[in-house]
Short mmCIF file of C-alpha atoms in Angstrom, two decimals:
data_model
loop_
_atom_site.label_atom_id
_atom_site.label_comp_id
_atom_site.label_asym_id
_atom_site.label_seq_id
_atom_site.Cartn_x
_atom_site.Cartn_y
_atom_site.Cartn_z
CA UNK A 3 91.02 77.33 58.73
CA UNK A 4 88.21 79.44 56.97
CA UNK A 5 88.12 78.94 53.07
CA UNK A 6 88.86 83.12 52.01
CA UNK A 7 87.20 83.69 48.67
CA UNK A 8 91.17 83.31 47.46
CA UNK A 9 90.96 80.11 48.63
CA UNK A 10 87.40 78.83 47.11
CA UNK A 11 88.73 80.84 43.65
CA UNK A 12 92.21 78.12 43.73
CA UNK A 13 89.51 75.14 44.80
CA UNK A 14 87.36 75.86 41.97
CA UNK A 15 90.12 76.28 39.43
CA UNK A 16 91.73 73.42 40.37
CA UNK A 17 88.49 71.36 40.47
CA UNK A 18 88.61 72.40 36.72
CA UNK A 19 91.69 71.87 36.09
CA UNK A 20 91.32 68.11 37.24
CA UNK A 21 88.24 67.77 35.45
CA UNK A 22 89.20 68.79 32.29
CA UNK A 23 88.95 65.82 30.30
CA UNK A 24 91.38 63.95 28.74
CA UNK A 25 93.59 66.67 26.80
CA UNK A 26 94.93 68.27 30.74
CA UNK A 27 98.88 67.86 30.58
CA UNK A 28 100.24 66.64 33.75
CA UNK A 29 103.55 68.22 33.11
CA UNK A 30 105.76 70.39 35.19
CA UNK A 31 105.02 73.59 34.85
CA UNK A 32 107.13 76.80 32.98
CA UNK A 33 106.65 78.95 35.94
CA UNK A 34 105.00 79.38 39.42
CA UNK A 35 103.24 82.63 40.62
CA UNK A 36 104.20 83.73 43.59
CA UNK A 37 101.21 85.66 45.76
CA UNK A 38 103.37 87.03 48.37
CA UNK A 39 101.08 87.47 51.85
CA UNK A 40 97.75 86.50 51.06
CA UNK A 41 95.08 88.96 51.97
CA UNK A 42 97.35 91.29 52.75
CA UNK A 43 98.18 92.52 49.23
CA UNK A 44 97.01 95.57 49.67
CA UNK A 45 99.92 96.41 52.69
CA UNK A 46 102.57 94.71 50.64
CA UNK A 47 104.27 97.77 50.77
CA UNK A 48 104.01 98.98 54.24
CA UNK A 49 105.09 95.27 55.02
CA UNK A 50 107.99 95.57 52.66
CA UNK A 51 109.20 98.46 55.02
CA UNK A 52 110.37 96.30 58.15
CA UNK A 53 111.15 93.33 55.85
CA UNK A 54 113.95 95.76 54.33
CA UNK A 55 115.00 97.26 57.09
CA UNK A 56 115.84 93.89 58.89
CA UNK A 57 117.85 92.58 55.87
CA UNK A 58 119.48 95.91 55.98
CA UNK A 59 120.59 94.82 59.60
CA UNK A 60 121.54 91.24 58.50
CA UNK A 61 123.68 92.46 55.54
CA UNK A 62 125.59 95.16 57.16
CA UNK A 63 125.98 93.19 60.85
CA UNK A 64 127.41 89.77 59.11
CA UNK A 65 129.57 91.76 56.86
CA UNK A 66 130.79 93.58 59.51
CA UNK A 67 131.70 90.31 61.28
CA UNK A 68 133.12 88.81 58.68
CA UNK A 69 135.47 91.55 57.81
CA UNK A 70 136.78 92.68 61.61
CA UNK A 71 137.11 88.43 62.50
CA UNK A 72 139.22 88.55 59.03
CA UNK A 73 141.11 91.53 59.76
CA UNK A 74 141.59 90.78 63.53
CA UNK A 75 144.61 88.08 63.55
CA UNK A 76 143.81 87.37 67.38
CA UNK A 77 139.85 86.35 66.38
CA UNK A 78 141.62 83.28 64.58
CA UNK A 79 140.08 81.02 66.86
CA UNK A 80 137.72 78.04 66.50
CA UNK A 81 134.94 79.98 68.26
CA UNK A 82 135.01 83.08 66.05
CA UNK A 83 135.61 80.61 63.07
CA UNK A 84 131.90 79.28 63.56
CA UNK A 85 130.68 82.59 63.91
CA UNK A 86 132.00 83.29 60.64
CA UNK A 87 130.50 80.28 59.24
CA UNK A 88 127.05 81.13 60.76
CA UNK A 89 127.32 84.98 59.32
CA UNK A 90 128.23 83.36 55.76
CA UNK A 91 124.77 80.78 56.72
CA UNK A 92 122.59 84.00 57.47
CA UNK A 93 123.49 85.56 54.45
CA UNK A 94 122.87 83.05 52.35
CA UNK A 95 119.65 82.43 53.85
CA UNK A 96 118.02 85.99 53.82
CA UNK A 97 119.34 86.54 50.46
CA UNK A 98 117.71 83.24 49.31
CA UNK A 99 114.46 85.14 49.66
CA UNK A 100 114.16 88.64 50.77
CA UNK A 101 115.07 90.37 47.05
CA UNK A 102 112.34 87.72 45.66
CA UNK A 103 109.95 89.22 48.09
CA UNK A 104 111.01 93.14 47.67
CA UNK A 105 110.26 92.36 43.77
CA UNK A 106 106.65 91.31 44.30
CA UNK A 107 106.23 93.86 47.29
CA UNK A 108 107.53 96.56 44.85
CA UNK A 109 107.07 95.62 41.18
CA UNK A 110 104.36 93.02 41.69
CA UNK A 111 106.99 90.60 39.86
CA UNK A 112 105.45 87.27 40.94
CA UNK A 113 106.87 85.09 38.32
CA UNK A 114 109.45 82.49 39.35
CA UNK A 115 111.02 79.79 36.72
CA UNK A 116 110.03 76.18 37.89
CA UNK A 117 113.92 75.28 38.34
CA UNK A 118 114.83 78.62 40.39
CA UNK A 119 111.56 78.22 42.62
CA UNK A 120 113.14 74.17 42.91
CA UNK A 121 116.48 76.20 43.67
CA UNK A 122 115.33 78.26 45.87
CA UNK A 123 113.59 75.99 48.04
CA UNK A 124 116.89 74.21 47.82
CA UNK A 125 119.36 77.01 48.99
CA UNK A 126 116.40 76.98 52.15
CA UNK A 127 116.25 74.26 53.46
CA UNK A 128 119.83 72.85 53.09
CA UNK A 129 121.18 75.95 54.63
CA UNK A 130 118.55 75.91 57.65
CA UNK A 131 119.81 72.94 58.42
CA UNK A 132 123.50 73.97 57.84
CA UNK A 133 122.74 76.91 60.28
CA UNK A 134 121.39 74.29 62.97
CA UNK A 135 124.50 72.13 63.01
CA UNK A 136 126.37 75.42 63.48
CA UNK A 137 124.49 76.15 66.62
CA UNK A 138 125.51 73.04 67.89
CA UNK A 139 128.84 73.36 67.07
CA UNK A 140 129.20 76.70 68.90
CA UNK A 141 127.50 75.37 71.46
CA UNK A 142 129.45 72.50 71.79
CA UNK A 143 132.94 75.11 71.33
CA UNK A 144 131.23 76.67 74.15
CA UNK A 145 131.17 73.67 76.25
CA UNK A 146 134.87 72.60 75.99
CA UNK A 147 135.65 76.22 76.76
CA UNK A 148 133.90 76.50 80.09
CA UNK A 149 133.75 73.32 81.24
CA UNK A 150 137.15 71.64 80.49
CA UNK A 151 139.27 74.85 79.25
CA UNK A 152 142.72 73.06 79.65
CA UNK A 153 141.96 70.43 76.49
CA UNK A 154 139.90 73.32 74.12
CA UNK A 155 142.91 74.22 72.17
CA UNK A 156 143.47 70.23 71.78
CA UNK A 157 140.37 69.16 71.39
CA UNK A 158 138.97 71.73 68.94
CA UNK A 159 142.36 72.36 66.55
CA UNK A 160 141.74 74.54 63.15
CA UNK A 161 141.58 71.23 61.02
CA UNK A 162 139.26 70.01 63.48
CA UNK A 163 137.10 72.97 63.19
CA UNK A 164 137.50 72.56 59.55
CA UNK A 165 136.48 69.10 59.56
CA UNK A 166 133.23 70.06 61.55
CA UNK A 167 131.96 73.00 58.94
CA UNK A 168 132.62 70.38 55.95
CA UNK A 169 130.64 67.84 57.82
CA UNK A 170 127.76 70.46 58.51
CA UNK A 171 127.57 71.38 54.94
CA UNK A 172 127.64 67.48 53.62
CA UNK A 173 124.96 67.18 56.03
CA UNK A 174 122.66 69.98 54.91
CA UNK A 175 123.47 69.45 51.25
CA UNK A 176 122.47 65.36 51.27
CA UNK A 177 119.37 65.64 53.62
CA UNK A 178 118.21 67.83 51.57
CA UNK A 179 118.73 66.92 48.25
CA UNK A 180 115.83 64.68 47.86
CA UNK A 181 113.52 67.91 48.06
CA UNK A 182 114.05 69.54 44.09
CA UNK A 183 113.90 65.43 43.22
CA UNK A 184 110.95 64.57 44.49
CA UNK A 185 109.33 68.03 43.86
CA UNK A 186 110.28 67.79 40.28
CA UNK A 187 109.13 64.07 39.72
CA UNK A 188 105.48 64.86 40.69
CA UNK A 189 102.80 65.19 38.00
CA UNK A 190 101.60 69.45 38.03
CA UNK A 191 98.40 70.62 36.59
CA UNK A 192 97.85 73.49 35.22
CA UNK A 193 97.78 74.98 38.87
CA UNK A 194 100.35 77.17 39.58
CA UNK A 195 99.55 79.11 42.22
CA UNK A 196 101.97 79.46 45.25
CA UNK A 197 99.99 81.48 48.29
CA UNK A 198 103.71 82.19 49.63
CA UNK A 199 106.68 84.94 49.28
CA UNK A 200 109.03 81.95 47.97
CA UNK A 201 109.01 78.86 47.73
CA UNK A 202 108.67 76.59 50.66
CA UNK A 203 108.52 72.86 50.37
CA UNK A 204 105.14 71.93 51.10
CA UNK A 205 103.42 74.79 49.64
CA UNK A 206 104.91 73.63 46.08
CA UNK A 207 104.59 69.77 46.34
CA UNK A 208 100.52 70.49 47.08
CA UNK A 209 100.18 71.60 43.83
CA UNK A 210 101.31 68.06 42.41
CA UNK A 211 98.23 66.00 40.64
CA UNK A 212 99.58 63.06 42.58
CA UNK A 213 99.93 61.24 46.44
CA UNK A 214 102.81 63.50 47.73
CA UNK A 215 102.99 61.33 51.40
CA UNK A 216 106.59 60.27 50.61
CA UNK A 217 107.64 63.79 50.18
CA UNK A 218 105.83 64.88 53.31
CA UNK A 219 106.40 61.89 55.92
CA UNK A 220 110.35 62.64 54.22
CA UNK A 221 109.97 66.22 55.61
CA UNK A 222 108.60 65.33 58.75
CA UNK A 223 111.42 62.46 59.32
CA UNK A 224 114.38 64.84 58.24
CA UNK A 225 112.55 67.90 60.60
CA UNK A 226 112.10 66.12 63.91
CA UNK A 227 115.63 64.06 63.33
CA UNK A 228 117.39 67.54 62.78
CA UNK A 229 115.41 69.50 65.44
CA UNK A 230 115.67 66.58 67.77
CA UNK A 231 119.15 65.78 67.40
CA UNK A 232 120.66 69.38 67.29
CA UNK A 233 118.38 70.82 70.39
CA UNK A 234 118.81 67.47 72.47
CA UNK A 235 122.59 68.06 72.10
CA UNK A 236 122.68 72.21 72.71
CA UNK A 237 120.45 71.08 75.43
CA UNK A 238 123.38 68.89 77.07
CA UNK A 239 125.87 71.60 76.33
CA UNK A 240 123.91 73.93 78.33
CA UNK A 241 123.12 72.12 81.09
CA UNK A 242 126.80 71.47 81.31
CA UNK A 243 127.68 75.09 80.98
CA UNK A 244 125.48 76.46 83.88
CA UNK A 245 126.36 73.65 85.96
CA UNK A 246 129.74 74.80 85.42
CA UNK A 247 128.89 78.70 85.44
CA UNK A 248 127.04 78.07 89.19
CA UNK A 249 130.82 76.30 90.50
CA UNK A 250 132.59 79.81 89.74
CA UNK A 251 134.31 81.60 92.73
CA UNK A 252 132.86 85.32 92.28
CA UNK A 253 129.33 86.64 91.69
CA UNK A 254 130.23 88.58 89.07
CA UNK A 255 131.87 86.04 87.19
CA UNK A 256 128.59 84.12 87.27
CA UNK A 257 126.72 86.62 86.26
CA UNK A 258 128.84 87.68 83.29
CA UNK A 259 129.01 83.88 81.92
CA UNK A 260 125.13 83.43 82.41
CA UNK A 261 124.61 86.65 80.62
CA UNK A 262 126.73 85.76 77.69
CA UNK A 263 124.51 81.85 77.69
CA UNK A 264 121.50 83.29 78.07
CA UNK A 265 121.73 85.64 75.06
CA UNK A 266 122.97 82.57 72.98
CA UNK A 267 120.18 80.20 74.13
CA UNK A 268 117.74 83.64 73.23
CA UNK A 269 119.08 83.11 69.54
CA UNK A 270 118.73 79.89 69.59
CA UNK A 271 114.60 79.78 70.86
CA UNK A 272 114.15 82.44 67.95
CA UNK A 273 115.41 79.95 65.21
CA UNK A 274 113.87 76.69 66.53
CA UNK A 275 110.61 77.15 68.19
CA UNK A 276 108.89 79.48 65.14
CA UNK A 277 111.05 77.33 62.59
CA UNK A 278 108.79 73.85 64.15
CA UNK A 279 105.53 76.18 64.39
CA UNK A 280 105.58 77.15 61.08
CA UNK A 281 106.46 73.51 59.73
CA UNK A 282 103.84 71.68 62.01
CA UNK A 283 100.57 74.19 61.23
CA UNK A 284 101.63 73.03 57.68
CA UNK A 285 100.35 69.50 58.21
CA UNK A 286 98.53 69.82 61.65
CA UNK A 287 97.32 73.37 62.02
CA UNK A 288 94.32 73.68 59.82
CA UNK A 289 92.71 76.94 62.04
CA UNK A 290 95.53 79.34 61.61
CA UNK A 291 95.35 81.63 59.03
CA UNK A 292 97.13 81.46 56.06
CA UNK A 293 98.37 85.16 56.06
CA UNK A 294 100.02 84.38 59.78
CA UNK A 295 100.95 80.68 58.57
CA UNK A 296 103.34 83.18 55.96
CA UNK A 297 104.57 85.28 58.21
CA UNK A 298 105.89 83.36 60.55
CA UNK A 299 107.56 81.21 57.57
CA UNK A 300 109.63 84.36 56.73
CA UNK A 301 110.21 85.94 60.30
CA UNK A 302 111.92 82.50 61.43
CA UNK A 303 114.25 82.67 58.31
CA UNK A 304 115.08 86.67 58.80
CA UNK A 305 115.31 87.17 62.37
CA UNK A 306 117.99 85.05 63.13
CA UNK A 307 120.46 86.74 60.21
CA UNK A 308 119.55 90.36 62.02
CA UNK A 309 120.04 88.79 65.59
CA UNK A 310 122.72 86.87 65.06
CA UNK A 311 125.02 89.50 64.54
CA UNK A 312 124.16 91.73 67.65
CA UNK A 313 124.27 88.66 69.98
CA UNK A 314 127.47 86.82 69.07
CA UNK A 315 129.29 89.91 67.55
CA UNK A 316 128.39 93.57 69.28
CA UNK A 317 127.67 91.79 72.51
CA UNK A 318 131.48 90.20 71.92
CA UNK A 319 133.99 92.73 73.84
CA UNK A 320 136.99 92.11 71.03
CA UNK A 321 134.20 92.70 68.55
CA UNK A 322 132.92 95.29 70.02
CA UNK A 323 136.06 97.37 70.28
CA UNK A 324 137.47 96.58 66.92
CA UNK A 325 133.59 97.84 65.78
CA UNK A 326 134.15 101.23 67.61
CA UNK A 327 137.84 101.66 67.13
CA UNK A 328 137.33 103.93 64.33
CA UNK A 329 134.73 106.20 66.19
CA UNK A 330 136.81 106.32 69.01
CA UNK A 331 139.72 107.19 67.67
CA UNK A 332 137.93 110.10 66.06
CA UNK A 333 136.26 111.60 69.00
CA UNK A 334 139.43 111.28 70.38
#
C-alpha cells in the first residue's frame, strides 16, 4: 500500500515519539482519536447519509421482529427463538459503532476514552462471534426441520434452545476476553492515532511500543477456529438440506424450500466472506487502500443487522402477515 502524506505525517511522529529520549512515558494513553475514513474526510457527510439510513433499517426491522415474535404466541418456537436472539446480536452490534461514527461524521467528535475504545472493541468482537454461533444454530434448527422433522420438537425442546444461546454467549464472551487484556497490558506512546471509525483490534494494538505477535497470532487462531468451525458445520447443514430439498415429491415444493435456503446461505456469504477479507488485508494485504480496508470493516458489521431482518423476517409468511395485518385491515 502507498504511504498517503497521512500516513508519512503518523511515521514521522511516531519516529519522534520513539526517539524522544529518555523522559517518553510508555503509559496507556487518556484517550484515542478516532479519524473516521481516511482520505475521505472531506465526504464524511455524504458517507454518513447511507451509513444512517442502513441503521435506520436495522433498528426498525429487528425491533419489529422482536416485538411481532413476542406478541405472536404461535412464533414460540425454537426457530423464531434464534431469530430473536440474532435481532438482539444485530442490534447490539450496529449500535456498538454506528452513533460513534455519526458523531465524528457530524460533530467531528473523534475523542474516545481508552477504556470505552477497549469496550467497544469488546462489545465487537464477542458479539461477532455470538452472531456466528447463531447462524449455525439456525442452520442446524433448519436441518432437523427438513431433514428429520418427526424428532425436531424432541430434539430441539425450549430448554434445549436455551441451553444453546447460553452456550453461544459463554463462547463469544471467553474467546474474546483476552482482547481489552492484552490491549491494555501493552506499553503506548504518545501515539494515539486510530485511522478507523471505532475501534477494531488490530488497528489499536499497532499503536503499542512493544512486540504485539501474541495478540495477533491470538486473533488469527480465534478467527480461522471460529470461521472454520461455524462455516464447516452450516456447510454440512446445507448440504444435508438440499439433498433433502431435491427428494421432495412436487416441483414447487422444491423450489419454495431452495428459495427460502438460498436467501439464508445469501446472509450468511454477506457476514463471512467480507468479515475474513477485512481481517486478512489487516496482516496480509499491504496494497489495498486504507480508506477501502475501512469500509469494508464497517459494511461487514452493518449489512448483516439491515439484511437480517428482510431475509429471515419479511421473507417469513407468519411474519409477514402479522407485519401487514394492520395495513390490511385498514384498506379493508
Amino acid at each position: 500500500m502507498q504511504e498517503t502524506p497521512f500516513c508519512l505525517s503518523v511515521g514521522h511522529l511516531l519516529s519522534f515519539t520513539m526517539s524522544d529520549s529518555n523522559s517518553t512515558d510508555f503509559t496507556n494513553p487518556s484517550t484515542f482519536i478516532l479519524l473516521g475514513i481516511p482520505g475521505l474526510e472531506a465526504a464524511h457527510v455524504w458517507i454518513s447519509i447511507p451509513f444512517c439510513a442502513i441503521y435506520a433499517k436495522a433498528i426498525f426491522g429487528n425491533f419489529a421482529i422482536l416485538f411481532i415474535i413476542k406478541t405472536e404466541l404461535s412464533l414460540h418456537v425454537p426457530m423464531y427463538y434464534f431469530l430473536c436472539m440474532l435481532a438482539i446480536t444485530d442490534l447490539v452490534l450496529s449500535t456498538a459503532i454506528l452513533p460513534k461514527m455519526l458523531s465524528i461524521f457530524w460533530f467531528n467528535s473523534r475523542e474516545i476514552n481508552f477504556s470505552a475504545c477497549l469496550t467497544q472493541m469488546y462489545i465487537i468482537l464477542s458479539f461477532s462471534v455470538i452472531e456466528s454461533g447463531i447462524l449455525v444454530a439456525m442452520a442446524f434448527d433448519r436441518y432437523v426441520a427438513i431433514c428429520d422433522p418427526l424428532r425436531h420438537s424432541t430434539t430441539l425442546t425450549n430448554p434445549m434452545v436455551a441451553k444453546i444461546g447460553l452456550a453461544l454467549v459463554l463462547r463469544g464472551a471467553i474467546l474474546i476476553l483476552p482482547y481489552p487484556f492484552l490491549a491494555r497490558s501493552w506499553p503506548y506512546c504518545r501515539m494515539n492515532i486510530i485511522p478507523h471509525t471505532y475501534c477494531e483490534h488490530i488497528t489499536v494494538v499497532k499503536l503499542a511500543c512493544a512486540d504485539i505477535s501474541f495478540s495477533s497470532y491470538y486473533g488469527l487462531s480465534v478467527a480461522f477456529l471460529v470461521i472454520g468451525m461455524d462455516v464447516s458445520f452450516i456447510a454440512m447443514s446445507y448440504t444435508q438440506i438440499l439433498r433433502a430439498i431435491f427428494r421432495l415429491p412436487t416441483k414447487d415444493a422444491r423450489l419454495k424450500t431452495f428459495g427460502t435456503c438460498g436467501s439464508h446461505l445469501c446472509v450468511i456469504l454477506v457476514s463471512y466472506i467480507p468479515a475474513l477479507f477485512s481481517f486478512l488485508t489487516h496482516h496480509f494485504g499491504h496494497n489495498v487502500a486504507l480508506h477501502f480496508h475501512v469500509l469494508m470493516a464497517n459494511m461487514y458489521l452493518l449489512l448483516p443487522p439491515m439484511l437480517n431482518p428482510i431475509i429471515y423476517g419479511a421473507r417469513n409468511q407468519q411474519i409477514r402477515v402479522r407485519l401487514l395485518q394492520p395495513f390490511t385491515h385498514k384498506w379493508t
